[in-house]
Every structure is written in C-alpha cells, then in structure tokens.
Coordinates of C-alpha atoms in Angstrom, one line a residue:
Chain A
M1446 CA -122.1 -17.1 -10.3
N1447 CA -124.6 -15.6 -7.8
M1448 CA -123.8 -17.4 -4.4
T1449 CA -126.5 -15.5 -2.4
A1450 CA -130.1 -16.5 -3.4
V1451 CA -132.3 -13.5 -3.9
T1452 CA -135.3 -14.0 -1.4
P1453 CA -138.0 -11.7 -0.3
E1454 CA -136.3 -11.6 3.1
L1455 CA -133.2 -10.2 1.3
V1456 CA -135.3 -7.5 -0.4
D1457 CA -136.9 -6.6 2.9
A1458 CA -133.5 -6.4 4.5
A1459 CA -132.1 -4.2 1.7
Y1460 CA -134.9 -1.7 1.9
A1461 CA -134.8 -1.6 5.6
A1462 CA -131.1 -0.8 5.4
L1463 CA -131.9 2.0 2.9
G1464 CA -134.3 3.4 5.3
S1465 CA -132.1 3.2 8.1
G1466 CA -129.7 5.6 6.7
D1467 CA -126.8 3.7 8.3
P1468 CA -124.0 3.8 5.6
A1469 CA -122.7 0.4 6.8
Q1470 CA -126.0 -1.3 6.6
V1471 CA -126.7 0.4 3.2
A1472 CA -123.3 -0.7 1.9
R1473 CA -124.1 -4.3 3.0
Y1474 CA -127.0 -4.5 0.4
W1475 CA -126.4 -1.9 -2.1
H1476 CA -123.3 -2.1 -4.3
E1477 CA -120.9 0.8 -4.5
D1478 CA -121.2 0.6 -8.3
M1479 CA -124.9 0.1 -8.6
R1480 CA -127.1 2.1 -10.9
W1481 CA -130.7 3.2 -10.8
C1482 CA -133.1 4.4 -13.3
V1483 CA -135.9 6.7 -12.4
P1484 CA -138.9 6.6 -15.1
G1485 CA -140.2 9.7 -16.9
N1486 CA -138.5 12.8 -18.2
H1487 CA -138.7 15.2 -15.4
Q1488 CA -135.7 16.7 -13.2
L1489 CA -135.2 13.4 -11.4
A1490 CA -135.4 10.9 -14.3
G1491 CA -132.8 8.8 -15.8
W1492 CA -129.9 6.8 -14.6
Y1493 CA -128.0 7.5 -11.5
E1494 CA -124.6 5.9 -11.7
G1495 CA -123.2 4.6 -8.5
R1496 CA -124.5 4.2 -5.0
D1497 CA -123.8 7.7 -3.9
A1498 CA -125.7 9.1 -6.9
F1499 CA -128.6 6.9 -5.9
L1500 CA -128.5 8.0 -2.3
G1501 CA -128.4 11.6 -3.6
F1502 CA -131.5 11.0 -5.5
M1503 CA -133.3 9.5 -2.4
E1504 CA -132.3 12.5 -0.5
R1505 CA -133.7 14.9 -3.1
V1506 CA -137.0 13.1 -3.2
G1507 CA -137.2 13.5 0.6
K1508 CA -136.4 17.2 0.3
L1509 CA -138.7 18.1 -2.7
S1510 CA -141.6 16.3 -0.9
G1511 CA -140.8 17.9 2.5
G1512 CA -140.3 14.4 3.7
S1513 CA -144.0 13.3 2.8
F1514 CA -142.9 10.7 0.0
S1515 CA -143.8 7.3 1.3
M1516 CA -143.9 3.8 -0.3
E1517 CA -146.3 1.1 0.8
R1518 CA -145.1 -2.4 -0.1
V1519 CA -147.8 -4.4 -1.8
A1520 CA -145.7 -7.5 -3.0
V1521 CA -142.3 -8.9 -3.4
L1522 CA -141.2 -11.1 -6.1
T1523 CA -138.0 -12.9 -6.9
G1524 CA -136.5 -15.0 -9.8
G1525 CA -132.9 -15.7 -10.6
D1526 CA -130.8 -12.6 -10.1
Y1527 CA -133.9 -10.5 -9.9
S1528 CA -136.4 -9.1 -7.5
A1529 CA -139.3 -6.8 -8.0
D1530 CA -141.3 -5.0 -5.4
V1531 CA -144.8 -3.4 -6.2
T1532 CA -145.4 -0.3 -4.1
H1533 CA -148.1 2.4 -3.7
N1534 CA -146.3 5.7 -3.6
V1535 CA -147.9 8.8 -2.3
G1536 CA -146.3 12.4 -1.7
R1537 CA -147.0 16.0 -1.6
R1538 CA -144.8 18.7 -2.9
A1539 CA -142.7 20.5 -0.1
G1540 CA -144.5 23.9 0.5
A1541 CA -147.8 23.1 -1.5
T1542 CA -150.6 24.9 0.0
G1543 CA -153.3 25.0 -2.6
A1544 CA -155.9 22.5 -3.5
A1545 CA -154.7 19.0 -4.9
S1546 CA -153.4 19.0 -8.3
P1547 CA -151.2 16.7 -10.0
Y1548 CA -148.5 19.2 -9.6
D1549 CA -148.7 19.1 -5.8
S1550 CA -149.9 15.6 -4.9
L1551 CA -148.8 12.3 -6.3
D1552 CA -150.6 8.8 -5.9
I1553 CA -149.3 6.1 -8.2
D1554 CA -148.5 2.4 -8.2
V1555 CA -145.0 1.5 -9.0
V1556 CA -142.8 -1.5 -9.5
H1557 CA -139.1 -1.6 -8.9
V1558 CA -137.1 -4.3 -10.6
L1559 CA -133.7 -5.0 -9.0
R1560 CA -130.8 -7.1 -10.3
W1561 CA -128.5 -8.5 -7.6
S1562 CA -125.1 -9.9 -7.6
D1563 CA -123.9 -11.8 -4.3
G1564 CA -126.5 -10.4 -2.1
R1565 CA -126.3 -6.8 -3.2
V1566 CA -128.2 -4.8 -5.5
V1567 CA -126.3 -3.9 -8.7
E1568 CA -129.0 -2.3 -10.7
G1569 CA -132.7 -1.1 -10.2
R1570 CA -135.3 0.3 -12.3
G1571 CA -138.7 1.8 -11.6
A1572 CA -141.7 1.9 -13.8
I1573 CA -145.2 3.1 -13.1
F1574 CA -148.7 1.6 -13.8
G1575 CA -151.5 3.2 -15.7
D1576 CA -151.2 6.8 -16.7
G1577 CA -149.0 7.5 -13.5
T1578 CA -146.0 8.5 -15.5
T1579 CA -147.9 11.6 -16.7
R1580 CA -148.6 12.5 -13.2
F1581 CA -145.1 11.7 -12.0
N1582 CA -143.8 14.1 -14.8
Q1583 CA -146.1 16.7 -13.5
F1584 CA -145.2 16.2 -9.8
W1585 CA -141.4 16.4 -10.4
S1586 CA -141.8 19.3 -12.8
Q1587 CA -140.5 22.6 -11.6
L1588 CA -144.0 23.8 -11.9
D1589 CA -146.9 24.4 -9.6
A1590 CA -150.5 24.2 -10.9
G1591 CA -150.5 27.8 -12.1
G1592 CA -147.2 27.3 -14.1
A1593 CA -145.0 29.2 -11.4
R1594 CA -141.5 28.0 -11.5
I1595 CA -140.3 26.4 -8.3
S1596 CA -136.6 26.1 -7.6
G1597 CA -135.6 22.5 -7.1
Chain B
M43 CA -156.7 -19.7 -0.7
N44 CA -154.4 -20.0 -3.7
M45 CA -154.0 -23.7 -4.3
T46 CA -151.8 -23.6 -7.3
A47 CA -148.4 -22.2 -6.7
V48 CA -147.3 -19.3 -9.0
T49 CA -144.0 -20.7 -10.6
P50 CA -141.9 -19.3 -13.6
E51 CA -143.1 -22.6 -15.5
L52 CA -146.8 -21.6 -14.9
V53 CA -145.9 -18.1 -16.3
D54 CA -144.2 -19.6 -19.3
A55 CA -147.2 -21.9 -19.9
A56 CA -149.7 -19.0 -19.6
Y57 CA -147.8 -16.9 -22.3
A58 CA -147.4 -19.9 -24.4
A59 CA -151.1 -20.6 -24.4
L60 CA -151.7 -16.8 -25.3
G61 CA -149.4 -17.2 -28.1
S62 CA -151.0 -20.3 -29.4
G63 CA -154.2 -18.6 -29.8
D64 CA -156.0 -21.9 -29.0
P65 CA -159.1 -20.7 -27.0
A66 CA -159.1 -23.8 -24.7
Q67 CA -155.4 -23.2 -23.8
V68 CA -156.0 -19.6 -23.2
A69 CA -158.9 -20.4 -20.9
R70 CA -156.9 -22.8 -18.9
Y71 CA -154.4 -19.8 -17.7
W72 CA -156.3 -16.8 -18.2
H73 CA -159.4 -16.1 -16.2
E74 CA -162.6 -15.2 -18.0
D75 CA -163.1 -12.1 -15.6
M76 CA -159.4 -11.1 -15.7
R77 CA -158.5 -7.5 -16.2
W78 CA -155.6 -5.9 -17.8
C79 CA -154.1 -2.3 -17.7
V80 CA -152.0 -0.9 -20.5
P81 CA -149.7 2.0 -19.4
G82 CA -149.9 5.6 -21.0
N83 CA -152.5 7.7 -22.1
H84 CA -152.8 6.7 -25.9
Q85 CA -155.6 5.0 -27.8
L86 CA -154.8 1.6 -26.3
A87 CA -154.2 2.6 -22.8
G88 CA -156.1 1.8 -19.6
W89 CA -158.0 -1.1 -18.1
Y90 CA -159.6 -3.9 -20.3
E91 CA -162.2 -5.6 -18.4
G92 CA -162.6 -9.4 -19.0
R93 CA -160.6 -11.8 -21.0
D94 CA -162.3 -11.0 -24.3
A95 CA -161.4 -7.3 -24.0
F96 CA -157.8 -8.3 -23.3
L97 CA -157.5 -10.6 -26.3
G98 CA -159.2 -7.8 -28.3
F99 CA -156.4 -5.6 -27.2
M100 CA -153.8 -8.1 -28.1
E101 CA -155.2 -8.5 -31.7
R102 CA -155.3 -4.7 -32.1
V103 CA -151.6 -4.6 -31.1
G104 CA -150.9 -7.0 -33.8
K105 CA -152.9 -5.3 -36.5
L106 CA -151.7 -1.8 -35.7
S107 CA -148.1 -3.1 -35.9
G108 CA -148.6 -5.1 -39.0
G109 CA -147.7 -8.4 -36.9
S110 CA -144.3 -6.9 -36.1
F111 CA -144.7 -6.3 -32.3
S112 CA -142.6 -8.8 -30.4
M113 CA -141.7 -9.3 -26.8
E114 CA -138.4 -10.9 -25.7
R115 CA -138.4 -12.3 -22.4
V116 CA -135.5 -11.1 -20.0
A117 CA -136.5 -12.4 -16.6
V118 CA -139.5 -14.1 -14.8
L119 CA -140.2 -13.5 -11.2
T120 CA -142.8 -14.8 -8.7
G121 CA -143.9 -14.1 -5.2
G122 CA -147.1 -15.1 -3.5
D123 CA -150.1 -14.6 -5.8
Y124 CA -147.8 -12.7 -8.1
S125 CA -145.5 -12.9 -11.1
A126 CA -143.5 -10.4 -13.1
D127 CA -142.0 -10.8 -16.5
V128 CA -139.5 -8.3 -17.8
T129 CA -139.5 -8.0 -21.5
H130 CA -137.8 -6.1 -24.3
N131 CA -140.6 -5.0 -26.8
V132 CA -140.0 -3.8 -30.3
G133 CA -142.4 -3.1 -33.2
R134 CA -143.0 -1.0 -36.2
R135 CA -146.3 0.8 -37.0
A136 CA -148.2 -1.0 -39.8
G137 CA -147.6 0.8 -43.1
A138 CA -144.6 2.8 -41.8
T139 CA -142.3 3.5 -44.7
G140 CA -140.1 6.7 -43.8
A141 CA -137.1 7.0 -41.5
A142 CA -137.3 5.8 -38.0
S143 CA -139.0 8.0 -35.7
P144 CA -140.9 7.4 -32.2
Y145 CA -144.1 7.5 -34.1
D146 CA -143.2 4.8 -36.4
S147 CA -140.7 2.4 -34.3
L148 CA -141.0 1.2 -30.8
D149 CA -138.0 -0.1 -28.6
I150 CA -138.9 -0.3 -25.0
D151 CA -138.1 -2.3 -21.8
V152 CA -141.3 -3.4 -20.0
V153 CA -142.3 -5.3 -17.0
H154 CA -145.7 -6.9 -16.7
V155 CA -147.0 -7.8 -13.1
L156 CA -149.7 -10.5 -13.1
R157 CA -151.9 -11.7 -10.1
W158 CA -153.0 -15.1 -10.0
S159 CA -155.8 -17.0 -8.5
D160 CA -155.9 -21.0 -8.7
G161 CA -153.5 -21.1 -11.5
R162 CA -155.0 -18.5 -13.7
V163 CA -154.2 -14.8 -14.2
V164 CA -156.9 -12.6 -12.7
E165 CA -155.1 -9.2 -13.2
G166 CA -152.2 -7.9 -15.2
R167 CA -150.6 -4.5 -15.5
G168 CA -147.7 -3.3 -17.7
A169 CA -145.1 -0.7 -16.8
I170 CA -142.4 0.8 -18.9
F171 CA -138.8 1.6 -17.7
G172 CA -136.9 4.8 -18.6
D173 CA -138.8 7.3 -20.6
G174 CA -140.3 4.6 -22.7
T175 CA -143.9 5.7 -21.7
T176 CA -143.3 8.9 -23.9
R177 CA -142.3 6.8 -26.7
F178 CA -145.2 4.4 -26.1
N179 CA -147.6 7.3 -26.2
Q180 CA -146.0 8.5 -29.5
F181 CA -146.0 5.1 -31.1
W182 CA -149.8 4.2 -30.4
S183 CA -150.9 7.9 -31.1
Q184 CA -152.8 8.2 -34.2
L185 CA -150.2 10.4 -35.7
D186 CA -147.2 9.8 -38.0
A187 CA -144.0 11.8 -37.6
G188 CA -145.6 14.7 -39.7
G189 CA -148.8 14.7 -37.7
A190 CA -150.9 13.0 -40.2
R191 CA -153.8 11.2 -38.8
I192 CA -153.9 7.6 -39.2
S193 CA -157.0 5.4 -38.8
G194 CA -156.7 3.1 -35.9
Chain C
M1416 CA -152.4 37.4 -54.6
N1417 CA -154.7 37.8 -51.6
M1418 CA -157.4 40.3 -52.6
T1419 CA -159.4 40.2 -49.2
A1420 CA -157.6 41.8 -46.4
V1421 CA -157.4 39.7 -43.3
T1422 CA -159.2 41.8 -40.6
P1423 CA -160.4 41.1 -37.1
E1424 CA -163.9 41.6 -38.5
L1425 CA -163.2 38.9 -41.0
V1426 CA -162.0 36.5 -38.2
D1427 CA -165.1 37.1 -36.2
A1428 CA -167.4 36.5 -39.2
A1429 CA -165.6 33.2 -39.9
Y1430 CA -166.0 31.9 -36.4
A1431 CA -169.6 33.2 -36.2
A1432 CA -170.3 31.2 -39.4
L1433 CA -168.6 28.1 -37.9
G1434 CA -170.8 28.5 -34.8
S1435 CA -174.0 28.9 -36.8
G1436 CA -173.6 25.6 -38.4
D1437 CA -175.2 27.0 -41.7
P1438 CA -173.4 25.2 -44.4
A1439 CA -173.5 28.2 -46.8
Q1440 CA -172.2 30.4 -44.1
V1441 CA -169.3 28.0 -43.2
A1442 CA -168.4 27.6 -47.0
R1443 CA -168.2 31.4 -47.4
Y1444 CA -165.3 31.6 -44.8
W1445 CA -163.8 28.2 -44.7
H1446 CA -162.1 26.8 -47.8
E1447 CA -163.2 23.3 -49.0
D1448 CA -159.7 22.1 -49.1
M1449 CA -158.6 23.8 -45.7
R1450 CA -156.6 21.8 -43.4
W1451 CA -156.5 22.0 -39.5
C1452 CA -153.9 20.7 -36.9
V1453 CA -155.0 19.9 -33.4
P1454 CA -152.0 19.9 -31.0
G1455 CA -151.0 17.0 -28.6
N1456 CA -150.9 13.3 -29.4
H1457 CA -154.3 12.1 -28.2
Q1458 CA -157.2 10.7 -30.1
L1459 CA -158.3 14.0 -31.7
A1460 CA -154.7 15.2 -32.5
G1461 CA -153.0 15.8 -35.8
W1462 CA -154.1 17.1 -39.3
Y1463 CA -157.5 17.1 -40.5
E1464 CA -157.5 17.3 -44.4
G1465 CA -160.4 19.0 -45.9
R1466 CA -163.2 21.1 -44.4
D1467 CA -165.5 18.1 -43.9
A1468 CA -162.8 16.5 -41.9
F1469 CA -162.5 19.6 -39.8
L1470 CA -166.3 19.9 -39.3
G1471 CA -166.2 16.3 -38.3
F1472 CA -163.6 17.1 -35.6
M1473 CA -165.7 20.0 -34.3
E1474 CA -168.7 17.8 -34.2
R1475 CA -166.6 15.1 -32.2
V1476 CA -165.4 17.7 -29.6
G1477 CA -169.0 18.7 -29.0
K1478 CA -170.1 15.0 -28.7
L1479 CA -167.2 14.0 -26.4
S1480 CA -167.6 17.1 -24.1
G1481 CA -171.4 16.7 -24.0
G1482 CA -171.7 20.0 -25.6
S1483 CA -169.9 21.7 -22.7
F1484 CA -166.7 22.7 -24.8
S1485 CA -166.6 26.5 -25.0
M1486 CA -163.9 29.0 -26.2
E1487 CA -164.0 32.5 -24.9
R1488 CA -162.2 35.0 -27.2
V1489 CA -159.5 37.1 -25.5
A1490 CA -157.8 38.7 -28.5
V1491 CA -157.7 38.7 -32.2
L1492 CA -154.5 39.6 -34.1
T1493 CA -153.9 39.8 -38.0
G1494 CA -150.8 40.1 -40.2
G1495 CA -150.5 39.4 -43.9
D1496 CA -152.3 36.4 -44.8
Y1497 CA -152.5 35.2 -41.2
S1498 CA -154.8 35.9 -38.3
A1499 CA -154.5 34.6 -34.6
D1500 CA -157.1 34.2 -32.0
V1501 CA -156.3 33.8 -28.3
T1502 CA -158.9 32.0 -26.5
H1503 CA -159.8 30.4 -23.0
N1504 CA -161.2 26.9 -23.5
V1505 CA -163.1 25.1 -21.0
G1506 CA -164.9 21.8 -21.1
R1507 CA -166.2 18.7 -19.2
R1508 CA -166.1 15.2 -20.5
A1509 CA -169.5 13.9 -21.4
G1510 CA -170.6 11.7 -18.6
A1511 CA -168.1 12.7 -16.1
T1512 CA -169.5 12.4 -12.5
G1513 CA -166.7 12.5 -10.0
A1514 CA -164.5 15.1 -8.7
A1515 CA -162.6 17.3 -11.2
S1516 CA -159.4 15.7 -12.6
P1517 CA -157.4 16.5 -15.7
Y1518 CA -159.3 13.6 -17.3
D1519 CA -162.6 15.0 -16.7
S1520 CA -162.2 18.8 -16.8
L1521 CA -160.3 21.0 -19.1
D1522 CA -159.2 24.7 -18.6
I1523 CA -156.6 25.9 -21.0
D1524 CA -155.4 28.8 -22.8
V1525 CA -154.9 28.5 -26.5
V1526 CA -154.0 30.2 -29.7
H1527 CA -155.2 29.3 -33.1
V1528 CA -153.2 30.6 -36.0
L1529 CA -155.1 30.7 -39.4
R1530 CA -153.7 31.2 -42.9
W1531 CA -156.2 32.9 -45.3
S1532 CA -156.6 33.1 -49.0
D1533 CA -159.1 35.3 -50.7
G1534 CA -161.2 35.7 -47.6
R1535 CA -161.4 32.1 -46.6
V1536 CA -159.4 30.0 -44.0
V1537 CA -157.0 27.6 -45.9
E1538 CA -155.0 26.4 -42.9
G1539 CA -155.4 26.6 -39.1
R1540 CA -153.3 25.3 -36.3
G1541 CA -153.9 25.3 -32.7
A1542 CA -151.3 25.6 -29.9
I1543 CA -151.5 25.6 -26.0
F1544 CA -149.9 27.9 -23.4
G1545 CA -148.2 26.6 -20.3
D1546 CA -148.4 22.9 -19.6
G1547 CA -151.8 22.7 -21.0
T1548 CA -150.8 20.3 -23.6
T1549 CA -150.3 17.6 -21.0
R1550 CA -153.8 18.4 -19.7
F1551 CA -155.2 18.4 -23.2
N1552 CA -153.6 14.8 -23.8
Q1553 CA -155.2 13.7 -20.5
F1554 CA -158.6 15.2 -21.2
W1555 CA -159.0 13.7 -24.7
S1556 CA -157.5 10.5 -23.7
Q1557 CA -159.9 7.5 -23.6
L1558 CA -159.3 7.2 -19.9
D1559 CA -161.1 8.4 -16.7
A1560 CA -159.2 9.4 -13.7
G1561 CA -159.1 5.8 -12.6
G1562 CA -157.7 4.5 -16.0
A1563 CA -161.1 3.1 -17.1
R1564 CA -161.5 3.0 -20.9
I1565 CA -164.2 5.1 -22.4
S1566 CA -165.4 4.5 -25.9
G1567 CA -164.9 7.6 -27.9
Chain D
M419 CA -154.2 53.7 -22.4
N420 CA -151.7 52.3 -24.8
M421 CA -150.2 55.3 -26.5
T422 CA -147.8 53.4 -28.8
A423 CA -149.5 51.2 -31.4
V424 CA -148.2 47.5 -31.6
T425 CA -146.9 47.2 -35.1
P426 CA -145.0 44.6 -37.1
E427 CA -141.9 47.1 -37.2
L428 CA -142.1 47.3 -33.3
V429 CA -142.2 43.6 -33.0
D430 CA -139.2 43.3 -35.3
A431 CA -137.3 46.0 -33.4
A432 CA -138.0 44.4 -30.0
Y433 CA -136.6 41.0 -31.1
A434 CA -133.6 42.7 -32.8
A435 CA -133.0 44.5 -29.6
L436 CA -133.1 41.1 -27.7
G437 CA -130.6 39.6 -30.2
S438 CA -128.1 42.5 -29.9
G439 CA -127.7 41.8 -26.3
D440 CA -127.3 45.6 -25.6
P441 CA -128.9 46.2 -22.2
A442 CA -130.1 49.7 -23.3
Q443 CA -131.7 48.4 -26.4
V444 CA -133.4 45.4 -24.5
A445 CA -134.7 47.8 -21.9
R446 CA -136.2 50.0 -24.6
Y447 CA -138.6 47.3 -25.7
W448 CA -138.8 44.8 -22.8
H449 CA -140.3 46.1 -19.6
E450 CA -138.4 45.4 -16.4
D451 CA -141.5 43.7 -14.9
M452 CA -142.3 41.6 -17.8
R453 CA -143.1 38.0 -17.5
W454 CA -142.7 35.1 -19.7
C455 CA -144.2 31.6 -19.9
V456 CA -142.2 28.7 -21.6
P457 CA -144.6 25.9 -22.5
G458 CA -144.2 22.2 -21.5
N459 CA -143.3 20.7 -18.2
H460 CA -139.4 20.4 -18.6
Q461 CA -136.6 22.1 -16.5
L462 CA -137.1 25.3 -18.6
A463 CA -140.9 25.6 -18.5
G464 CA -143.2 27.9 -16.6
W465 CA -143.4 31.6 -15.8
Y466 CA -140.3 33.7 -15.7
E467 CA -141.1 36.7 -13.4
G468 CA -139.2 39.9 -14.6
R469 CA -136.8 40.8 -17.4
D470 CA -133.9 39.5 -15.7
A471 CA -135.4 36.0 -15.3
F472 CA -136.5 36.1 -18.8
L473 CA -133.0 37.0 -20.0
G474 CA -131.6 34.2 -17.8
F475 CA -133.9 31.8 -19.5
M476 CA -132.6 33.0 -22.9
E477 CA -129.0 32.6 -21.9
R478 CA -129.8 29.1 -20.7
V479 CA -131.3 28.1 -23.9
G480 CA -128.1 29.3 -25.7
K481 CA -125.9 27.4 -23.3
L482 CA -127.9 24.1 -23.2
S483 CA -128.0 24.2 -27.1
G484 CA -124.4 25.1 -27.5
G485 CA -125.5 28.1 -29.3
S486 CA -127.3 26.3 -31.9
F487 CA -130.9 27.1 -31.0
S488 CA -132.4 29.5 -33.8
M489 CA -135.7 30.9 -34.6
E490 CA -136.9 31.6 -38.2
R491 CA -139.5 34.1 -38.5
V492 CA -142.6 33.0 -40.5
A493 CA -145.2 35.6 -39.9
V494 CA -145.8 38.5 -37.5
L495 CA -149.4 39.5 -36.4
T496 CA -150.7 42.4 -34.2
G497 CA -154.0 43.4 -32.7
G498 CA -154.8 45.8 -30.1
D499 CA -152.3 45.3 -27.2
Y500 CA -151.1 42.1 -28.7
S501 CA -148.7 40.7 -31.1
A502 CA -147.9 37.2 -32.3
D503 CA -145.0 35.8 -34.2
V504 CA -144.8 32.5 -35.8
T505 CA -141.4 30.8 -35.9
H506 CA -139.7 27.6 -36.9
N507 CA -137.3 26.8 -34.2
V508 CA -134.3 24.2 -34.4
G509 CA -131.6 23.3 -32.1
R510 CA -129.2 20.7 -31.1
R511 CA -128.4 19.8 -27.6
A512 CA -124.8 20.9 -26.6
G513 CA -122.5 18.0 -26.6
A514 CA -124.9 15.5 -28.5
T515 CA -122.8 13.3 -30.6
G516 CA -125.0 10.3 -31.5
A517 CA -127.6 9.9 -34.2
A518 CA -130.7 12.2 -34.2
S519 CA -133.1 11.6 -31.5
P520 CA -135.9 13.7 -30.0
Y521 CA -133.5 14.1 -27.0
D522 CA -130.8 15.6 -29.0
S523 CA -132.4 17.5 -31.9
L524 CA -135.4 19.9 -31.9
D525 CA -137.4 21.0 -34.9
I526 CA -140.7 22.6 -34.0
D527 CA -143.2 25.2 -35.2
V528 CA -143.9 27.8 -32.4
V529 CA -146.0 30.9 -31.8
H530 CA -145.1 33.6 -29.2
V531 CA -148.0 35.8 -28.1
L532 CA -146.9 39.1 -26.7
R533 CA -148.8 41.7 -24.7
W534 CA -147.5 45.3 -25.0
S535 CA -147.8 48.4 -22.9
D536 CA -146.6 51.7 -24.2
G537 CA -144.2 50.2 -26.6
R538 CA -142.8 47.5 -24.4
V539 CA -143.4 44.0 -24.0
V540 CA -145.1 43.3 -20.6
E541 CA -146.0 39.5 -21.0
G542 CA -145.1 36.8 -23.4
R543 CA -146.2 33.3 -23.8
G544 CA -145.0 30.5 -26.1
A545 CA -147.1 27.7 -27.6
I546 CA -146.1 24.9 -29.9
F547 CA -148.0 23.5 -32.9
G548 CA -148.6 19.8 -33.5
D549 CA -147.1 17.3 -31.0
G550 CA -144.0 19.5 -30.8
T551 CA -144.6 19.9 -27.0
T552 CA -143.8 16.3 -26.5
R553 CA -140.5 16.7 -28.4
F554 CA -139.8 19.9 -26.5
N555 CA -140.2 18.1 -23.2
Q556 CA -137.9 15.4 -24.5
F557 CA -135.4 17.9 -25.8
W558 CA -135.1 20.0 -22.6
S559 CA -135.3 16.9 -20.3
Q560 CA -132.0 16.2 -18.6
L561 CA -131.9 12.9 -20.5
D562 CA -130.0 11.6 -23.5
A563 CA -131.5 9.1 -25.7
G564 CA -130.1 6.3 -23.6
G565 CA -131.6 7.8 -20.4
A566 CA -128.2 9.1 -19.1
R567 CA -128.7 12.2 -16.9
I568 CA -127.1 15.3 -18.3
S569 CA -126.2 18.1 -15.9
G570 CA -128.1 21.3 -16.9

C-alpha cells in the first residue's frame, strides 16, 4: 500500500530535487530501481532501467543540447499512485549554427506520467502531443539539416 | 473561474456519455466549441475544431477499425482545470485478413490530457508512449502491409 | 521479350508525354495496366494500380501543391528492362502562407525506377535520398505546421 | 572527363571487391575520398565522409545484424557518370530471439545510386521503396519490440 499520497507538492519537490543534482535529494524522490521510457525511436529513446541510467539520460540531454534544453511546467495532475506533468520543452542542438530546422531546434508539448510508491517515483514515461514525435526523432537523430552525421 | 471541480468521477461520466452516443449526454460534458488533437501525422492526425468534428473523428475511428478499436482505462488523474487518463488502446483495421503487421493491428499505451471549463471538456490532446507513434502512423496510414492503398 | 530497347531518349520521351497531358502521347509510353508506388506512409503513399490511378495521383500532386511541384532531372540511367531517373523535387503546399516549415515546403532528392515492356512503362517506384522521406511524410500530411487539419 | 565508361560489369566488379574485403581490391573501385549517404534518421543514417567511414558503416551493419544482412541484386543500370543497383535487402538484428517485428527483422527493396569518376565510386546514396524507410528506422533504432534499449 502507498502510504505517501501523491500530491502536486510532491511532484514539484521531486523535479526540484532532480534539478538540484544533489544525490541525496534525488534519492529521496526517485527510487533506485525506477525505470523511465523516452518516446520515439531515436538514439535516446526507450526504457532506461534504474535511476543511474535515468540520470545518465538526463545528463546526455544536457550535453547534446549544450545545456539549452528546458522544460516549462504547464500543469501538474495526480490520481492514485500516478502523477502527470504537462510541459513545454524547447532546446537547441549543441553546436547548431545554421537557420532553424527540426534537426537543430526543438519546440514540443509533452506530458510525463509518473508512477509512485511510498513517496518515490518508480516509473516514468514521456509522450508528445501533436506531430512532435516526428520532430523529436529529427532533433535527437545524429543528423544535421544537410544529413551530416554528428557524433553523439 | 471554474465552478465545477475536475474529479475522476467527472472524467468517468464524460467518457461514459461519449460512449453512450446520446447527444444530450455528450453535450453535458463536452463543450460545443471544444477542440481535440490526435497525435502523429497520418490521415486522422491534427486538431479537430468543435465537438461535431471531434465526434466525426470518433466515428471514423470506429469505421476504419470495423468497430474493433477499444480503450482500456489504466489511470485517471486530475489537477486544476486538467484531467489525464492513461489507456491501453488496441484495434484491428477493418477488413484486415493477413498476419499481424503494424499496418493491420494496433497495440499502444496512450494518455489523453483534457482541459475543462465549468464541468465540460474544452480541449483534449492525445499522446502516445514508447515508439507507439510510429505504429499509430502505420495503422492509420492508407496502406496495408504490402503497400496497397486502402480507401479511407 | 522486350523488343524496344530502354534508352535515355525513351525515358525523356515518356516524361515529356506525361507532361504534355495529351492522352494519346501518354498512352504511347505508359501502359494502361501500369502500377506506381509512392514512397512513405502519407495520404498519397502506396501502390496506384493502373494508368488512370497513376494519372489521378499526378493530378492530386498538382492540386495539393497549387501547381508548384516541380522535378528537375539530374541523371537518367538504363539497364535491361529498367530505367532510373534522379530528380530534385521542390514544391510548396497550396495555400501555405507562413514561414517555411517541412509541412509547407518540400525540397528532396528522389530516384524513380521504372520497368518497361515493349517501349512502355509497366511499373514505377519512387524512393527518396537522405532523410527526405520524413519530410515527404510531413509535406503530404493533412497538417500545417501548427497541427491544423487541411482538407486534401 | 570520365575516361572509364560506367558499365554493369564495372558495378559488379566494385561490389565484388567490396565483398572480398581485400583492401587493394576495394581501393581499386572505391575512391579514398568517396562519400555515402544512408537513408532515414536512425543511428546509421546520414553521410559518411571518406572510404574508411563508409567501410566502418558496412562493418557496423554486419555487426548489428549478426552477419545476417544480405542484398540480392535485382537490376543494374548505368548512365553517364552514374550507376544504380536495385536490391532486395533482408536482415535480422543480432541477438533477436522473439517473434518477427519491424524492430527485429528487415525486408526492404532498395536502390543505390552511385556516381563514378575514372572507374571509381566517388559518391553513393541509398533510397528505399514503399514504406520501407519507416521499417529501416525501426530496425536500426536502438530499441527492441518492447522498447528496451539495445547498445549499438
């Protein structure tokens, strides 16, 4: 049984802990055995098994986007063992210099659905609204707009 | 100001009304000026403006899937003016006879995020977990597994 | 046995006939029972069975692109019963007004491989270089860059 | 000026050299500064600059498919400085054990268009017929049918 209610405040605290980068804070809200699924079929897509793998994914997002990747919170929802946060995500590929293209710039609306157990996230999955998954696949592809291969 | 709280019971009632097909029930929970966005870039994707357009979309889903399309509710979440329902959707293309292929059979996990005003849905958007958007694009394409064009 | 050799001149003549719109000229080079496969999984994709269906496809390309769709020939190849023509295709969606986006503007490199019998095309298939198929799917989707549905 | 005519025999010899793995044979038909473009937007897609990069790509195809990737020649065409070879490509992902899925098995029709200079390939580009590019993106994604991430 889930003794800690999943509330918007808990969701906020978990993301704040994640943003802090403080391992103790992260461990408080994100279970060691958590798993996370990134939508699409690009190099970052699929299930990350374990908190370390998830944190490695987050780090790679930062690196590939030159630290430009940001998520603006639009809404937080809860229900039973679940939470959902709707965000507006933007980013620019590290090193991109040319005009905006779906390979260089990202602007999508996303929802993350999290499952909790005793106050910690045990599973999370992202999903993208509209045709954003196509653009997500382009953005995280190892291609620039001209088809050059970029090392990831 | 939103006078009617968005609760799981309200979400259930709205989907039950939609399933009933009773116009009065539908109108009670789904605003005439509502809009709905179907994810992906296939023939059914994009924004449907107005309840009639949304209902037309639902009807087309039923027709194209020979009535096989079904959504199993996994979780319902609420928060402020929003609700989210996580579902497991399966369907089979009307007239499909061959072996299972992504063009004939659909099996995806989905979340719908709804925005409410005074007890009625004013906006809804679907999003698909994992690589389900690719399979959604294949399933609703006007192609069978061999590339034959199927009239929609 | 194929009595008429497939030459670059024959390929040129066939495309010129197609461009002329003169039914007698078209019939001279394009077999009544020909089939044609458009790559991708958008509304125009898949096999067109019969010359009439193929011509209907061509007409729809012209209509959906407001007559802007054009193919610049880069190379013509032949071998046995086959020809291939490499083209640079550009187009703009009919009615597109906003800034360039993959949903409004197309710029791809393409190859068409044709199979001939007795001086007439009996089968043709297109294929797209680089990541152009993604952009082809976006361009022929019934979506604009904002996700609005456009009647096809 | 191109002193060596591009003939089907030359195309055959170039692919045979490639298949032999003998560096001297490879160097005879494939220019050191050649480039090659793999279609789609998956981990192997895009331009490979230089023969070494191209050979590295070929090696990776073999490794990721457990040596199962094979190309059956259907037709060879030539014209000016160009050749095109139409092939039927099949493969199975290394380590795949489950039922057939687009993530585990590949079966596509492909055309490679090569540009030659003085008897050696200086540029090559692949393109895929039908909706094969979608399946190519799935096959080379780092995902299995269940969304597990596979190290490439």
